[in-house]
PDB file of C-alpha atoms in Angstrom:
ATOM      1  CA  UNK A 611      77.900  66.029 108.044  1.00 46.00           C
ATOM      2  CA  UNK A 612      80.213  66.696 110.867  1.00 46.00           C
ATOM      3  CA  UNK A 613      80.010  69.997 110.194  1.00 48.00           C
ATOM      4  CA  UNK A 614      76.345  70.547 110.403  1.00 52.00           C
ATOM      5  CA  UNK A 615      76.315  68.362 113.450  1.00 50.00           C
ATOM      6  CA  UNK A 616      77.945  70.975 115.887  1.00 52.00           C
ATOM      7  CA  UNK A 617      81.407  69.523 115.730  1.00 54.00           C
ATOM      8  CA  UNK A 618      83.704  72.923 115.341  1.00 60.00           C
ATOM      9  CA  UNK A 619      86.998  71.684 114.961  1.00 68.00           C
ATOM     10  CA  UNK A 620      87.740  71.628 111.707  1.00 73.00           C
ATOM     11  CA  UNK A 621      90.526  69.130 111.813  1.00 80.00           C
ATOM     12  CA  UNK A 622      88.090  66.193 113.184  1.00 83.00           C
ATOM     13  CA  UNK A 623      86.316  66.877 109.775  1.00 82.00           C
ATOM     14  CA  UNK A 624      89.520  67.148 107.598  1.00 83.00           C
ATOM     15  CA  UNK A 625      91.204  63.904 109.366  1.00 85.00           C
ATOM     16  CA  UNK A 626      88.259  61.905 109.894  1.00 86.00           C
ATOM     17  CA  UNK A 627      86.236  62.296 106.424  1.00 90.00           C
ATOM     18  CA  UNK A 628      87.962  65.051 103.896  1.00 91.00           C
ATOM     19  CA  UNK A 629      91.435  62.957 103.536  1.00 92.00           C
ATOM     20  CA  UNK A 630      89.943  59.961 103.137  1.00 93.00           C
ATOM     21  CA  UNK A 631      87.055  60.918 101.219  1.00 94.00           C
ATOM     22  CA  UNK A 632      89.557  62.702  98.786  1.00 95.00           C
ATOM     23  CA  UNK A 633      92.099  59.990  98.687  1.00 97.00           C
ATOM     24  CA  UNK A 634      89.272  56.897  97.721  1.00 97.00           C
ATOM     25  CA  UNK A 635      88.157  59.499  95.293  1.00 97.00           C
ATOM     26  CA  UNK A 636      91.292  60.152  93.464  1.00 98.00           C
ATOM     27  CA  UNK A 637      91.778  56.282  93.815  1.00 98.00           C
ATOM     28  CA  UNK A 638      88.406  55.640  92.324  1.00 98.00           C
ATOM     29  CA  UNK A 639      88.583  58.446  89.583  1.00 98.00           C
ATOM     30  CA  UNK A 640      92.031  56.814  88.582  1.00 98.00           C
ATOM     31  CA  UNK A 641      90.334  53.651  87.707  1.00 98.00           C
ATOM     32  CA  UNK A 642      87.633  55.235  85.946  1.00 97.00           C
ATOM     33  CA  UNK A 643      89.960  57.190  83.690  1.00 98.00           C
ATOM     34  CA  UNK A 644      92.063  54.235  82.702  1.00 98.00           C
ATOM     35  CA  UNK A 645      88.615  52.561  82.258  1.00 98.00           C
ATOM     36  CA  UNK A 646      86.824  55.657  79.892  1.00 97.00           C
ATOM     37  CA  UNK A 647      90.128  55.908  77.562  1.00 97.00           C
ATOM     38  CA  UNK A 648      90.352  52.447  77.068  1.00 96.00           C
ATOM     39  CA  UNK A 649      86.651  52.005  75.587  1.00 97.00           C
ATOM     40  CA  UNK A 650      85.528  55.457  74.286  1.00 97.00           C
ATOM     41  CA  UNK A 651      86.810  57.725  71.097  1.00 97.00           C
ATOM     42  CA  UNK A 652      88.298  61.147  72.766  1.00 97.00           C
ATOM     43  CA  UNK A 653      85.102  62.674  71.921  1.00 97.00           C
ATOM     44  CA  UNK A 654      83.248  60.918  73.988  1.00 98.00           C
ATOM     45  CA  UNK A 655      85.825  60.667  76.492  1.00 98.00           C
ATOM     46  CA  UNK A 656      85.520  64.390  77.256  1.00 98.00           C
ATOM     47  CA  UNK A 657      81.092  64.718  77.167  1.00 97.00           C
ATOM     48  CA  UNK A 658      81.316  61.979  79.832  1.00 98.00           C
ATOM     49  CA  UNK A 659      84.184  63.641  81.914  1.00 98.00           C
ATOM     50  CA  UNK A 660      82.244  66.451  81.371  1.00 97.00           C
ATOM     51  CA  UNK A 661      79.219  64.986  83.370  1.00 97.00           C
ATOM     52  CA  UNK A 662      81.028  63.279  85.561  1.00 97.00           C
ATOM     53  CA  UNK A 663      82.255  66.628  87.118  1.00 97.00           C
ATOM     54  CA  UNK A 664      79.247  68.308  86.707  1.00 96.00           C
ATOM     55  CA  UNK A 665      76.948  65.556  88.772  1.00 96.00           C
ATOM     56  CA  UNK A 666      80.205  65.279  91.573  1.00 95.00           C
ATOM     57  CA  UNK A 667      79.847  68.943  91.749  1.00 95.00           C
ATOM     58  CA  UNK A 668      76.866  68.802  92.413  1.00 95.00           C
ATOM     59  CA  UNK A 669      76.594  65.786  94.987  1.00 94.00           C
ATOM     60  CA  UNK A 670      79.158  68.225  97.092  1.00 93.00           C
ATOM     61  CA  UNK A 671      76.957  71.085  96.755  1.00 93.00           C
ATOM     62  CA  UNK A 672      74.450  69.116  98.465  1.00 93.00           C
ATOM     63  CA  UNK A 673      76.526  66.735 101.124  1.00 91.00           C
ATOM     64  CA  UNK A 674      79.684  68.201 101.391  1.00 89.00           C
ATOM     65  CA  UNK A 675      81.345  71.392 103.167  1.00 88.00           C
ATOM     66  CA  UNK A 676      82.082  74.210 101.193  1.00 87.00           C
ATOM     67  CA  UNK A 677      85.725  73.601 100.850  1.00 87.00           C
ATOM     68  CA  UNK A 678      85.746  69.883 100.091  1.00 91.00           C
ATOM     69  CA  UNK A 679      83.272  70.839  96.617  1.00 92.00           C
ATOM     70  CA  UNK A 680      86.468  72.632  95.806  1.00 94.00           C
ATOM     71  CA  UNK A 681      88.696  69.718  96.156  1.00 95.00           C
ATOM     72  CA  UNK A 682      86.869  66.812  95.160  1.00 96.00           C
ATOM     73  CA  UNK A 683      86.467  68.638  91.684  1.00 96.00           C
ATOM     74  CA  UNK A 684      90.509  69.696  91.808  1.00 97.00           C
ATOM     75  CA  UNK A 685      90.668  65.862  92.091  1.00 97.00           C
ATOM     76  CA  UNK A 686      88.164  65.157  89.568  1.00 98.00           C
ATOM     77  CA  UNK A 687      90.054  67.571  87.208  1.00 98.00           C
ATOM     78  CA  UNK A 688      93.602  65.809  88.233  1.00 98.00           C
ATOM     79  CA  UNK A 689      92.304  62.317  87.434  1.00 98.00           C
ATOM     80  CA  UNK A 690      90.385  63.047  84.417  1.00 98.00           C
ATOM     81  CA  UNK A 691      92.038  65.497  82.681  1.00 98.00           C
ATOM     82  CA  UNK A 692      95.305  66.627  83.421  1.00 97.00           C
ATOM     83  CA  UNK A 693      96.955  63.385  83.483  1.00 97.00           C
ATOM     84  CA  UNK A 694      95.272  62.457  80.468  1.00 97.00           C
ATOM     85  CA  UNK A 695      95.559  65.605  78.738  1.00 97.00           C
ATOM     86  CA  UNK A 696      98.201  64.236  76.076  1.00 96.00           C
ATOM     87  CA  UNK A 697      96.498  60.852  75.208  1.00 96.00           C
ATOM     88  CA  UNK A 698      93.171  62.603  74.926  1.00 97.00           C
ATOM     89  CA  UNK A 699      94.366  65.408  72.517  1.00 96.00           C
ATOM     90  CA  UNK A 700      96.863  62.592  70.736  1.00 95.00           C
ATOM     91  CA  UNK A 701      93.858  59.485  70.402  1.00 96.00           C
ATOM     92  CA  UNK A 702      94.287  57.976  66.950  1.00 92.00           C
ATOM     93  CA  UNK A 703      90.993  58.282  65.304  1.00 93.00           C
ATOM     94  CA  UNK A 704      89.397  60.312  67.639  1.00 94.00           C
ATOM     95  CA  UNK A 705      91.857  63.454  68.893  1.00 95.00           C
ATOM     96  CA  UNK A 706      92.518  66.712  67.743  1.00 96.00           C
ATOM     97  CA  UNK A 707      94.175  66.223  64.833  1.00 94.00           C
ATOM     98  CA  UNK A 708      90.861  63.979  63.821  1.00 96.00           C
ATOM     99  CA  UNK A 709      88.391  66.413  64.719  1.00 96.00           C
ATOM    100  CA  UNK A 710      89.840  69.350  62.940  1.00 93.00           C
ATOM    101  CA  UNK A 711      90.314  66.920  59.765  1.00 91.00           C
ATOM    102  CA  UNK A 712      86.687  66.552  60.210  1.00 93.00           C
ATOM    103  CA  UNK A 713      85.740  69.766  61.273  1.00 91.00           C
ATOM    104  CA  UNK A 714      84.012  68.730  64.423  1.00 94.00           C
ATOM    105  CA  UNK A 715      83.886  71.679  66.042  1.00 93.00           C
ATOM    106  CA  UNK A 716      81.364  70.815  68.821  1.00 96.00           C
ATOM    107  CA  UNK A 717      83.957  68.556  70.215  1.00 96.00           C
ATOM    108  CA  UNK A 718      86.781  70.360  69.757  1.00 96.00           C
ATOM    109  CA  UNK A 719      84.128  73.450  71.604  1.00 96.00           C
ATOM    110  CA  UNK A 720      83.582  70.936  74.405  1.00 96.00           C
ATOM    111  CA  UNK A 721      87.275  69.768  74.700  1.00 97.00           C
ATOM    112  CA  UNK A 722      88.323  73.425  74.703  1.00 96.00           C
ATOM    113  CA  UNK A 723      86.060  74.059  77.820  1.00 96.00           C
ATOM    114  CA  UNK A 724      86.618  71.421  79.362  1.00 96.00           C
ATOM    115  CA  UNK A 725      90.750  71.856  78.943  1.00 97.00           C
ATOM    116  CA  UNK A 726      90.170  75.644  80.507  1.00 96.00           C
ATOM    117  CA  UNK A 727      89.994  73.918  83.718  1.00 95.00           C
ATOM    118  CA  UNK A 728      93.646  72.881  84.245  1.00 96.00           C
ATOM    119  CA  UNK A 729      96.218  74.890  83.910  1.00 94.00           C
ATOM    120  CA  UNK A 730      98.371  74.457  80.542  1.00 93.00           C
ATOM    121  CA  UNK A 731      95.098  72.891  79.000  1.00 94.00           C
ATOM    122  CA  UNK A 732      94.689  75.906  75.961  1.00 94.00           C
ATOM    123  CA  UNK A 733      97.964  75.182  75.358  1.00 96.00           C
ATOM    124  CA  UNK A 734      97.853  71.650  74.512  1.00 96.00           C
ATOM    125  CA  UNK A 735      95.017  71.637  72.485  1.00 96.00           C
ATOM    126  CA  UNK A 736      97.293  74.849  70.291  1.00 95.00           C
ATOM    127  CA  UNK A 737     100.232  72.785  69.875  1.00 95.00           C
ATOM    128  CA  UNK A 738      98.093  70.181  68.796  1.00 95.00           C
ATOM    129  CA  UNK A 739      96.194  72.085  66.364  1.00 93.00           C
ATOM    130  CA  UNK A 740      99.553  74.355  65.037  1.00 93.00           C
ATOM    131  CA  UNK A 741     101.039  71.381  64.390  1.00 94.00           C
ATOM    132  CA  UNK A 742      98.109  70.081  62.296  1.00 92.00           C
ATOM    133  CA  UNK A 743      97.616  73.420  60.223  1.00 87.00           C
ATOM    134  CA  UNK A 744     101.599  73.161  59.270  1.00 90.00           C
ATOM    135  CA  UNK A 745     101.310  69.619  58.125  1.00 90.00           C
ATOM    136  CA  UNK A 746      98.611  70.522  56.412  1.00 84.00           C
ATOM    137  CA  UNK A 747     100.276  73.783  54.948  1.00 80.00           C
ATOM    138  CA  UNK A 748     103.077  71.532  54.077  1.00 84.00           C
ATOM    139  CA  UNK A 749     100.752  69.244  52.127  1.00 82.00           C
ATOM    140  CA  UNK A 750      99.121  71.527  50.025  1.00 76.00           C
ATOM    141  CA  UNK A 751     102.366  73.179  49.261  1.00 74.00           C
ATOM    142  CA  UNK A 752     103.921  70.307  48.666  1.00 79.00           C
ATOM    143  CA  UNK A 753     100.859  68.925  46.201  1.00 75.00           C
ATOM    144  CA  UNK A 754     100.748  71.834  44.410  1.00 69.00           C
ATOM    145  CA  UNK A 755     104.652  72.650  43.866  1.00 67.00           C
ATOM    146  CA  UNK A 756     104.105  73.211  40.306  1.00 65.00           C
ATOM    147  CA  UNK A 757     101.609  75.902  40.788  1.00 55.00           C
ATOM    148  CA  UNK A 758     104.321  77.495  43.315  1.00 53.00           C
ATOM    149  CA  UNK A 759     105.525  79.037  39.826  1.00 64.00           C
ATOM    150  CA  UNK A 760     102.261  80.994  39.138  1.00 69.00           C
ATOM    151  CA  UNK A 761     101.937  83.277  41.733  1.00 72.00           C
ATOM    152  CA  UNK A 762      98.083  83.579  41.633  1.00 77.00           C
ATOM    153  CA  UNK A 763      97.701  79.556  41.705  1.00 72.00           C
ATOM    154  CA  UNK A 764      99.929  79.454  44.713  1.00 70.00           C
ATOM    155  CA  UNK A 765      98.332  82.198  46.507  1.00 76.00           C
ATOM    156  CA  UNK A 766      94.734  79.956  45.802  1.00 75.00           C
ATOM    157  CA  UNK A 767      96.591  76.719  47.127  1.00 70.00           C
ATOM    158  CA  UNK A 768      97.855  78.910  50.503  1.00 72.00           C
ATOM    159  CA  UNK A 769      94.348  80.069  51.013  1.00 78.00           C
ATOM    160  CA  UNK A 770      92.554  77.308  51.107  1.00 72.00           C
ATOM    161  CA  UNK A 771      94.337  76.390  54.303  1.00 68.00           C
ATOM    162  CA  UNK A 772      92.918  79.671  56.160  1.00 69.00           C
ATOM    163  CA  UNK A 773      89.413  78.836  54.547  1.00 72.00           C
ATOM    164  CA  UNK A 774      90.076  76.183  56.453  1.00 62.00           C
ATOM    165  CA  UNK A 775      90.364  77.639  59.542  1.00 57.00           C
TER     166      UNK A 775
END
């Protein structure tokens, strides 16, 4: 690296590799989101953004100064997450509202991890899933109006949605 090679000036580093390196990065990352969404369910989707910041962290570990490991994963996080964050949680078939209707919890586990990593992530997964326990809620409410009249039935009916959960 220039780094290791004796060259102290920082900014010959930054100019010369970092910005560029960063830049075809994001660039390339972009692609690969676009790319990922398009042919995978959201579950997958998130195990193989998953590795794919995992093994880039680890390439920098091994090649790359210090402080471009912390920005080549900011950019891995910014292309891969964060400005997918609403079409991942949202994907018809395969999103949040999907794997809480099928209780997969090791997805939603992994998509909750991963989501920790960018900031506002918790709390789009939470809208997501508030507004799925109210339909829901509504539903069963809604199905069951006429044993709304019998307290105890009712009570049964409204519990079932925190067994749920």
């Amino acid at each position: 690296m220039l780094m290791s090679l004796g060259i102290d000036n920082r900014s010959v580093y930054a100019e010369d590799f970092e910005i560029p390196f960063l830049q075809q990065s994001a660039e390339f990352y972009r692609l690969e989101s676009q790319k990922l969404l398009a042919e995978n369910s959201a579950s997958v989707y998130i195990r193989k953004v998953a590795a794919r910041i995992s093994e880039e962290a680890e390439r920098a570990v091994h090649y790359l100064d210090k402080s471009t490991e912390e920005r080549v994963v900011r950019v891995l996080e910014d292309e891969l997450i964060t400005k997918h964050i609403k079409t991942i949680v949202e994907m018809e078939n395969s999103g949040v509202y999907h794997m809480l209707k099928f209780n997969k919890c090791d997805d939603l586990a992994t998509m909750y991890k991963l989501f920790e990593r960018v900031p506002n992530g918790h709390l789009t997964i939470a809208d997501c899933m508030s507004s799925y326990l109210r339909e829901q809620g509504r539903a069963l409410v809604t199905e069951n109006s006429d044993e709304g009249k019998n307290a105890i039935s009712y009570v049964q009916v409204i519990k079932k949605i925190y067994d749920f959960t």
